[in-house]
Amino acid sequence: MLLIVRLAILFGAIVLGARMGSVAIGFAGGLGVLLLGLTGVPVTAEDIPFDVIGIIMCVIAAISAMQLAGGMDYLVRLAEQFLRRNPKRVTLYAPIVTWLMTVLAGTGHTAFSTLPVIVEVAKEGKVRPSRPLSVAVIASQMAIVASPISAAVVFMASILEPLGVGYLQLLAVMIPATFLAIFPTAWVANRMGRDLEEDPVYRERVRQGLVAKHEAPSAAATPPGARASVWVFLAAIVAVMIYATLISEQVGLIAEPTVPRNEAIMAIMLAAAACIILISRTAAAEVLNTQVFRSGMSACVCVLGVAWLGTTFINHYIEDIKTIAGGVLEAQPWLLAVVLFFAACLLYSQAATAKALMPAALAIGVSPLTAVAAFPAVSALFVLPTYPTLLAAVEMDDTGSTRIGKYVFDHPFLVPGVICITTAVLLGYGIGAVVL
């Protein structure tokens, strides 16, 4: 009976947070932790993923400084030039852009800046905007598990290294698996829904004057320091990868590093932010007002709440979970991807999902190959149409082609998302069998 009550608290808090949306997901997670504690579940600060939150905060700080310096606008203009080369192929090009930007930045919030460009290019090529928007949003979520500086990847590497899977090996599997998964996903997305000119909703919106007419792209001057801020940030990413390689157990050139990997990532990112502020001569206080900073700090609260809630519950029942799930996962290891998929639907964070479930999966006896291959499934943030980038895509598409149906799940992101994750997991198994 007590287990049922605690399960009700767990899922009730997650559903409540999802209904309130935004940062309230983290608030509801804290409420759930409090209620679990009142039912007798031990609550400890050790279950809070401070390392994950710290990495997110520091990466967001560096990206926010780059945005303030004009670096993000500079990257968006480069993306716009790439997309406009062939507007008819925007469904293929858009996810490549959002995937690459997220891999480099370590956060999917970079997609916000490219969504309006994707809509305009799609209308220019008379392509139904829901097609490139859906796969672009999915690609930005998938790229988190392939980013060298994302909290999810850093956490996965930390728990896999004792099992013989290094940081670079994890990236060597995830980068090609998630990138190659874009192409079949784009092919399917490009065949979903009516063509734009045949969509009755689009026709009605045009008749009512609700669809903005195409405007030529602006040739705004690049602010001084914008390009330099991008180069500083890219140099920081390279520094992170080199240092992580040098201190890894596989390479071992630095046997006993005075600065561990997680701490190095945070320090390098903060140092990059300082360099960007100095080079661009911008006011550091304005970093707090950037859109990336606000979104990133909201993500930190969400990760804190839901990861603390999930880890508290799982750690309390870890022995029972081993007993019940151990044999099942040993016989059907692919079920780990299914479990991660549905958990991510509720936890709304790749890092939080990995933090809550991956240690338990490895403790049960799941092989490192299976864990790595299933890792892309933590990106299933698209099932419920409440994730920020998904909602932004719906709002920015003034043609009305990207819309949420009356049955909640009937939205244009679901099918491409399932295809992309399934493909990435299968590719993960294949590539992982060679790399690991």
Coordinates of C-alpha atoms in Angstrom, one line a residue:
M1 CA 0.0 0.0 0.0
L2 CA 2.8 2.4 0.9
L3 CA 4.5 1.7 -2.5
I4 CA 1.3 2.7 -4.3
V5 CA 1.1 6.0 -2.3
R6 CA 4.8 6.7 -3.2
L7 CA 4.2 5.9 -6.8
A8 CA 1.2 8.3 -6.8
I9 CA 3.4 11.0 -5.3
L10 CA 6.1 10.4 -7.9
F11 CA 3.9 10.5 -11.0
G12 CA 1.5 13.1 -9.4
A13 CA 4.4 15.5 -8.9
I14 CA 5.7 15.0 -12.5
V15 CA 2.2 15.4 -14.0
L16 CA 1.6 18.5 -11.9
G17 CA 4.8 20.0 -13.0
A18 CA 4.1 19.2 -16.7
R19 CA 0.7 20.9 -16.4
M20 CA 2.2 24.0 -14.9
G21 CA 5.0 24.0 -17.4
S22 CA 8.4 25.8 -17.5
V23 CA 10.4 26.1 -14.3
A24 CA 7.4 24.8 -12.3
I25 CA 8.5 21.3 -13.3
G26 CA 11.4 21.7 -10.9
F27 CA 9.1 23.2 -8.3
A28 CA 6.8 20.2 -8.4
G29 CA 9.8 17.9 -8.1
G30 CA 10.8 19.5 -4.8
L31 CA 7.2 19.1 -3.6
G32 CA 7.4 15.4 -4.5
V33 CA 10.6 15.0 -2.6
L34 CA 9.0 16.6 0.5
L35 CA 6.0 14.3 0.3
L36 CA 8.2 11.2 -0.2
G37 CA 10.2 12.2 2.9
L38 CA 7.0 12.5 4.9
T39 CA 6.1 8.9 3.9
G40 CA 9.4 7.6 5.3
V41 CA 11.7 7.7 2.2
P42 CA 15.2 8.9 3.2
V43 CA 15.9 12.2 1.6
T44 CA 19.5 13.3 1.1
A45 CA 21.3 16.1 -0.7
E46 CA 23.6 13.4 -2.2
D47 CA 20.7 12.6 -4.6
I48 CA 20.8 16.1 -6.0
P49 CA 22.8 16.2 -9.3
F50 CA 25.0 19.2 -8.3
D51 CA 27.6 18.2 -10.9
V52 CA 25.1 18.1 -13.7
I53 CA 23.5 21.4 -12.6
G54 CA 27.0 23.1 -12.3
I55 CA 27.9 22.1 -15.8
I56 CA 24.6 23.4 -17.2
M57 CA 25.1 26.7 -15.4
C58 CA 28.6 27.2 -16.6
V59 CA 27.9 26.3 -20.2
I60 CA 24.9 28.5 -20.2
A61 CA 27.0 31.4 -18.8
A62 CA 29.5 31.1 -21.6
I63 CA 26.7 30.9 -24.3
S64 CA 24.9 33.8 -22.7
A65 CA 28.1 35.9 -22.9
M66 CA 28.5 34.9 -26.5
Q67 CA 24.9 35.9 -27.2
L68 CA 25.4 39.2 -25.6
A69 CA 28.5 39.8 -27.7
G70 CA 26.5 39.1 -30.9
G71 CA 28.0 35.7 -31.5
M72 CA 24.6 33.9 -31.5
D73 CA 23.2 36.3 -34.1
Y74 CA 26.3 35.8 -36.2
L75 CA 25.8 32.0 -36.1
V76 CA 22.1 32.4 -37.0
R77 CA 23.1 34.6 -40.0
L78 CA 25.5 31.8 -41.1
A79 CA 22.7 29.3 -40.7
E80 CA 20.3 31.4 -42.7
Q81 CA 22.7 31.7 -45.6
F82 CA 23.1 27.9 -45.5
L83 CA 19.3 27.3 -45.4
R84 CA 18.6 29.7 -48.2
R85 CA 20.9 28.0 -50.6
N86 CA 18.1 25.6 -51.5
P87 CA 14.7 26.4 -49.8
K88 CA 13.2 23.3 -51.3
R89 CA 15.5 21.2 -49.2
V90 CA 14.9 23.0 -45.9
T91 CA 13.5 19.8 -44.3
L92 CA 16.9 18.2 -44.7
Y93 CA 19.1 21.3 -44.0
A94 CA 17.2 22.6 -41.0
P95 CA 17.9 19.6 -38.7
I96 CA 21.5 19.6 -39.7
V97 CA 21.8 23.2 -38.5
T98 CA 20.0 22.7 -35.2
W99 CA 21.9 19.5 -34.5
L100 CA 25.2 21.1 -35.1
M101 CA 24.4 24.2 -33.0
T102 CA 23.3 22.0 -30.1
V103 CA 26.3 19.7 -30.3
L104 CA 28.6 22.8 -30.1
A105 CA 26.6 24.6 -27.4
G106 CA 25.5 21.7 -25.2
T107 CA 22.0 23.0 -25.0
G108 CA 18.9 22.7 -27.2
H109 CA 17.9 26.3 -26.4
T110 CA 20.0 27.4 -29.3
A111 CA 17.2 26.2 -31.6
F112 CA 15.0 29.1 -30.5
S113 CA 17.0 31.5 -32.6
T114 CA 16.8 29.4 -35.8
L115 CA 13.1 28.5 -35.7
P116 CA 11.9 31.8 -37.2
V117 CA 14.5 31.5 -40.0
I118 CA 13.3 27.9 -40.8
V119 CA 9.7 29.1 -41.1
E120 CA 10.6 31.9 -43.5
V121 CA 12.8 29.7 -45.6
A122 CA 10.1 27.0 -45.7
K123 CA 7.5 29.6 -46.9
E124 CA 10.0 30.9 -49.5
G125 CA 10.3 27.3 -50.9
K126 CA 6.6 26.6 -50.5
V127 CA 7.4 23.8 -48.1
R128 CA 4.9 23.0 -45.3
P129 CA 6.8 24.5 -42.3
S130 CA 5.7 21.7 -40.0
R131 CA 8.0 19.4 -41.8
P132 CA 11.3 21.1 -41.3
L133 CA 10.3 22.5 -37.9
S134 CA 9.4 19.0 -36.5
V135 CA 12.6 17.4 -37.5
A136 CA 14.7 20.4 -36.5
V137 CA 13.3 20.4 -33.0
I138 CA 13.8 16.7 -32.7
A139 CA 17.4 17.0 -34.0
S140 CA 18.2 19.7 -31.4
Q141 CA 17.0 17.4 -28.6
M142 CA 18.9 14.4 -30.0
A143 CA 22.1 16.3 -30.3
I144 CA 22.4 16.7 -26.5
V145 CA 23.6 13.1 -26.2
A146 CA 26.3 13.9 -28.8
S147 CA 27.6 17.1 -27.3
P148 CA 31.0 17.1 -25.7
I149 CA 29.9 19.6 -23.1
S150 CA 26.4 18.6 -22.4
A151 CA 25.7 17.5 -18.8
A152 CA 24.1 14.3 -20.0
V153 CA 27.2 13.2 -21.9
V154 CA 29.5 14.1 -19.1
F155 CA 27.4 12.2 -16.6
M156 CA 27.2 9.1 -18.8
A157 CA 31.0 9.2 -19.3
S158 CA 31.6 9.3 -15.6
I159 CA 29.5 6.2 -14.8
L160 CA 30.8 4.3 -17.9
E161 CA 34.5 4.9 -17.5
P162 CA 34.8 2.4 -14.6
L163 CA 33.3 -0.1 -17.0
G164 CA 35.9 0.5 -19.7
V165 CA 34.0 3.0 -21.9
G166 CA 35.8 6.3 -22.2
Y167 CA 34.5 9.8 -22.9
L168 CA 35.8 9.8 -26.5
Q169 CA 34.4 6.4 -27.1
L170 CA 31.0 7.5 -26.0
L171 CA 31.1 10.5 -28.4
A172 CA 32.5 8.3 -31.2
V173 CA 29.2 6.3 -31.0
M174 CA 26.7 9.1 -30.2
I175 CA 27.9 11.7 -32.8
P176 CA 27.5 9.5 -35.9
A177 CA 24.4 7.7 -34.5
T178 CA 22.4 10.8 -33.8
F179 CA 23.6 12.6 -37.0
L180 CA 22.9 9.8 -39.4
A181 CA 19.4 9.3 -37.7
I182 CA 18.5 12.8 -39.1
F183 CA 18.3 11.6 -42.7
P184 CA 15.6 8.9 -42.5
T185 CA 13.7 11.2 -40.1
A186 CA 13.8 14.1 -42.5
W187 CA 12.7 11.8 -45.4
V188 CA 9.6 10.7 -43.4
A189 CA 8.9 14.2 -42.1
N190 CA 8.9 15.6 -45.7
R191 CA 6.0 13.3 -46.5
M192 CA 3.8 14.2 -43.5
G193 CA 0.7 16.4 -43.9
R194 CA -0.7 18.1 -47.0
D195 CA 1.5 20.3 -49.1
L196 CA 1.3 23.9 -47.9
E197 CA -0.8 25.2 -50.8
E198 CA -3.4 22.5 -50.2
D199 CA -3.7 22.9 -46.5
P200 CA -7.2 24.4 -45.7
V201 CA -5.9 26.0 -42.4
Y202 CA -3.1 27.8 -44.3
R203 CA -5.5 29.0 -47.0
E204 CA -7.9 30.4 -44.4
R205 CA -5.1 32.1 -42.6
V206 CA -3.9 33.7 -45.8
R207 CA -7.4 34.9 -46.5
Q208 CA -7.6 36.5 -43.1
G209 CA -4.2 38.1 -43.6
L210 CA -2.5 36.2 -40.7
V211 CA 0.4 34.9 -42.7
A212 CA 3.3 37.3 -42.9
K213 CA 4.7 38.0 -46.3
H214 CA 8.3 37.1 -47.1
E215 CA 10.9 39.8 -46.4
A216 CA 14.4 39.8 -47.7
P217 CA 16.9 38.9 -45.1
S218 CA 18.5 41.9 -43.3
A219 CA 22.1 42.6 -43.9
A220 CA 22.8 43.8 -40.3
A221 CA 26.4 44.6 -39.5
T222 CA 28.2 42.1 -37.3
P223 CA 29.0 43.7 -33.9
P224 CA 32.6 44.0 -33.0
G225 CA 33.6 41.0 -31.0
A226 CA 30.9 38.7 -32.3
R227 CA 33.2 36.5 -34.4
A228 CA 35.8 36.5 -31.7
S229 CA 33.2 35.4 -29.1
V230 CA 32.4 32.4 -31.3
W231 CA 36.0 31.5 -31.7
V232 CA 36.6 31.7 -28.0
F233 CA 33.6 29.4 -27.3
L234 CA 34.8 26.9 -29.9
A235 CA 38.3 27.0 -28.4
A236 CA 36.8 26.2 -25.0
I237 CA 35.0 23.2 -26.4
V238 CA 38.3 21.9 -28.0
A239 CA 40.1 22.5 -24.7
V240 CA 37.5 20.5 -22.9
M241 CA 37.8 17.6 -25.3
I242 CA 41.6 17.6 -25.2
Y243 CA 41.8 17.8 -21.4
A244 CA 39.2 15.1 -21.0
T245 CA 41.2 12.9 -23.3
L246 CA 44.5 13.5 -21.5
I247 CA 43.1 12.6 -18.1
S248 CA 41.1 9.6 -19.3
E249 CA 42.0 6.1 -18.1
Q250 CA 42.3 5.0 -21.7
V251 CA 45.0 7.6 -22.6
G252 CA 46.3 8.2 -19.1
L253 CA 48.9 10.9 -20.0
I254 CA 47.9 12.8 -16.8
A255 CA 47.5 10.0 -14.2
E256 CA 46.4 12.1 -11.2
P257 CA 44.9 15.3 -12.4
T258 CA 44.6 18.1 -9.9
V259 CA 41.5 19.3 -11.8
P260 CA 39.0 16.5 -12.5
R261 CA 37.0 16.5 -15.7
N262 CA 33.7 17.9 -14.5
E263 CA 35.5 20.7 -12.6
A264 CA 37.6 21.4 -15.6
I265 CA 34.6 21.8 -17.9
M266 CA 33.0 24.3 -15.4
A267 CA 36.2 26.3 -15.0
I268 CA 37.0 26.4 -18.8
M269 CA 33.4 27.5 -19.6
L270 CA 33.5 30.3 -16.9
A271 CA 36.9 31.3 -18.2
A272 CA 35.6 31.5 -21.7
A273 CA 32.7 33.7 -20.6
A274 CA 35.2 36.0 -18.9
C275 CA 37.3 36.2 -22.1
I276 CA 34.3 36.9 -24.2
I277 CA 33.2 39.8 -21.9
L278 CA 36.7 41.3 -22.0
I279 CA 37.1 40.9 -25.8
S280 CA 33.6 42.2 -26.7
R281 CA 33.7 44.9 -24.0
T282 CA 30.1 44.3 -23.1
A283 CA 28.5 44.9 -19.7
A284 CA 28.6 41.6 -17.7
A285 CA 25.4 42.5 -15.9
E286 CA 23.5 42.3 -19.2
V287 CA 24.3 38.6 -19.4
L288 CA 21.5 38.0 -16.9
N289 CA 19.0 39.5 -19.3
T290 CA 19.7 37.3 -22.3
Q291 CA 17.2 34.8 -23.4
V292 CA 19.7 31.9 -23.2
F293 CA 20.5 32.7 -19.6
R294 CA 16.9 32.8 -18.5
S295 CA 16.1 29.5 -20.3
G296 CA 19.3 27.8 -19.0
M297 CA 18.7 28.8 -15.4
S298 CA 15.1 27.5 -15.7
A299 CA 16.5 24.2 -16.9
C300 CA 18.8 24.0 -13.9
V301 CA 15.8 24.3 -11.5
C302 CA 13.9 21.7 -13.5
V303 CA 16.9 19.2 -13.4
L304 CA 17.3 19.8 -9.7
G305 CA 13.7 19.1 -8.9
V306 CA 12.9 16.1 -11.1
A307 CA 16.3 14.4 -10.9
W308 CA 16.2 14.7 -7.1
L309 CA 12.7 13.3 -7.0
G310 CA 13.5 10.4 -9.4
T311 CA 16.8 9.5 -7.7
T312 CA 15.3 9.6 -4.2
F313 CA 12.6 7.1 -5.2
I314 CA 14.8 4.8 -7.2
N315 CA 17.5 4.6 -4.6
H316 CA 15.0 3.7 -2.0
Y317 CA 13.7 0.8 -4.1
I318 CA 16.9 -0.1 -5.9
E319 CA 17.1 -3.7 -4.5
D320 CA 13.5 -4.4 -5.4
I321 CA 14.2 -3.0 -8.9
K322 CA 17.2 -5.2 -9.3
T323 CA 15.1 -8.2 -8.3
I324 CA 12.2 -7.5 -10.6
A325 CA 13.9 -5.9 -13.6
G326 CA 17.3 -7.6 -13.6
G327 CA 16.1 -10.8 -15.3
V328 CA 13.9 -9.0 -17.8
L329 CA 16.6 -6.6 -19.0
E330 CA 19.1 -9.4 -19.1
A331 CA 16.8 -11.3 -21.5
Q332 CA 15.5 -8.3 -23.4
P333 CA 18.2 -5.5 -23.1
W334 CA 16.5 -3.4 -25.7
L335 CA 13.7 -2.7 -23.1
L336 CA 16.1 -0.2 -21.4
A337 CA 15.6 2.1 -24.4
V338 CA 11.9 1.8 -23.9
V339 CA 12.1 2.6 -20.2
L340 CA 14.3 5.6 -20.8
F341 CA 12.0 6.8 -23.6
F342 CA 8.9 6.9 -21.3
A343 CA 10.9 8.3 -18.4
A344 CA 12.2 11.2 -20.5
C345 CA 8.6 12.0 -21.6
L346 CA 7.9 12.9 -17.9
L347 CA 11.3 14.1 -16.7
Y348 CA 11.8 16.7 -19.5
S349 CA 15.6 16.5 -19.3
Q350 CA 18.2 14.2 -20.9
A351 CA 20.5 14.8 -18.0
A352 CA 17.8 14.2 -15.4
T353 CA 16.7 11.0 -17.0
A354 CA 20.2 9.6 -17.3
K355 CA 21.0 10.6 -13.7
A356 CA 17.8 9.0 -12.4
L357 CA 17.9 5.7 -14.3
M358 CA 21.3 4.8 -15.8
P359 CA 23.1 4.0 -12.6
A360 CA 20.3 1.7 -11.6
A361 CA 20.4 0.0 -15.1
L362 CA 24.1 -0.6 -14.8
A363 CA 23.7 -1.9 -11.2
I364 CA 21.2 -4.4 -12.5
G365 CA 23.7 -5.8 -14.9
V366 CA 23.0 -4.0 -18.2
S367 CA 26.0 -4.1 -20.4
P368 CA 27.9 -0.9 -21.2
L369 CA 27.1 -1.5 -25.0
T370 CA 23.4 -1.6 -24.2
A371 CA 23.6 1.5 -22.0
V372 CA 25.4 3.4 -24.7
A373 CA 23.1 2.3 -27.5
A374 CA 20.0 3.1 -25.4
F375 CA 21.3 6.5 -24.4
P376 CA 19.6 8.4 -27.3
A377 CA 16.2 7.4 -25.8
V378 CA 16.7 10.0 -23.0
S379 CA 15.8 12.6 -25.7
A380 CA 12.1 11.7 -25.9
L381 CA 11.1 15.2 -24.7
F382 CA 8.6 15.6 -27.6
V383 CA 5.8 13.1 -26.7
L384 CA 3.9 15.6 -24.6
P385 CA 3.5 18.9 -26.6
T386 CA 4.8 21.0 -23.7
Y387 CA 8.5 21.3 -24.2
P388 CA 9.7 24.9 -24.8
T389 CA 11.3 24.5 -28.2
L390 CA 8.3 22.5 -29.4
L391 CA 5.8 25.1 -28.2
A392 CA 8.0 27.8 -29.8
A393 CA 7.9 26.1 -33.2
V394 CA 4.1 25.9 -33.0
E395 CA 3.9 29.6 -32.1
M396 CA 6.3 30.8 -34.7
D397 CA 4.6 29.0 -37.6
D398 CA 2.1 31.6 -38.8
T399 CA 0.9 29.3 -41.6
G400 CA -0.9 27.1 -39.0
S401 CA 0.7 23.9 -40.4
T402 CA 2.5 23.2 -37.1
R403 CA -0.4 22.6 -34.8
I404 CA -1.4 20.4 -31.8
G405 CA -4.5 18.4 -32.4
K406 CA -7.4 17.9 -30.0
Y407 CA -6.1 14.5 -28.8
V408 CA -2.8 16.0 -27.3
F409 CA -0.5 13.4 -28.9
D410 CA -1.6 14.1 -32.5
H411 CA 1.1 16.6 -33.3
P412 CA 3.8 16.7 -36.0
F413 CA 6.7 16.0 -33.7
L414 CA 5.7 12.5 -32.5
V415 CA 6.3 10.3 -35.5
P416 CA 9.7 12.0 -36.5
G417 CA 10.8 11.8 -32.9
V418 CA 10.1 8.1 -32.6
I419 CA 11.8 7.4 -35.9
C420 CA 14.9 9.4 -35.0
I421 CA 15.3 7.7 -31.6
T422 CA 14.7 4.2 -32.9
T423 CA 17.2 4.8 -35.7
A424 CA 19.8 6.3 -33.4
V425 CA 19.4 3.4 -30.9
L426 CA 19.9 0.8 -33.7
L427 CA 22.9 2.7 -35.1
G428 CA 24.2 2.9 -31.5
Y429 CA 24.2 -0.8 -31.2
G430 CA 25.9 -1.2 -34.6
I431 CA 28.6 1.5 -34.1
G432 CA 29.0 0.6 -30.5
A433 CA 29.8 -3.0 -31.3
V434 CA 32.8 -1.8 -33.4
V435 CA 34.0 1.1 -31.2
L436 CA 33.6 -0.2 -27.7

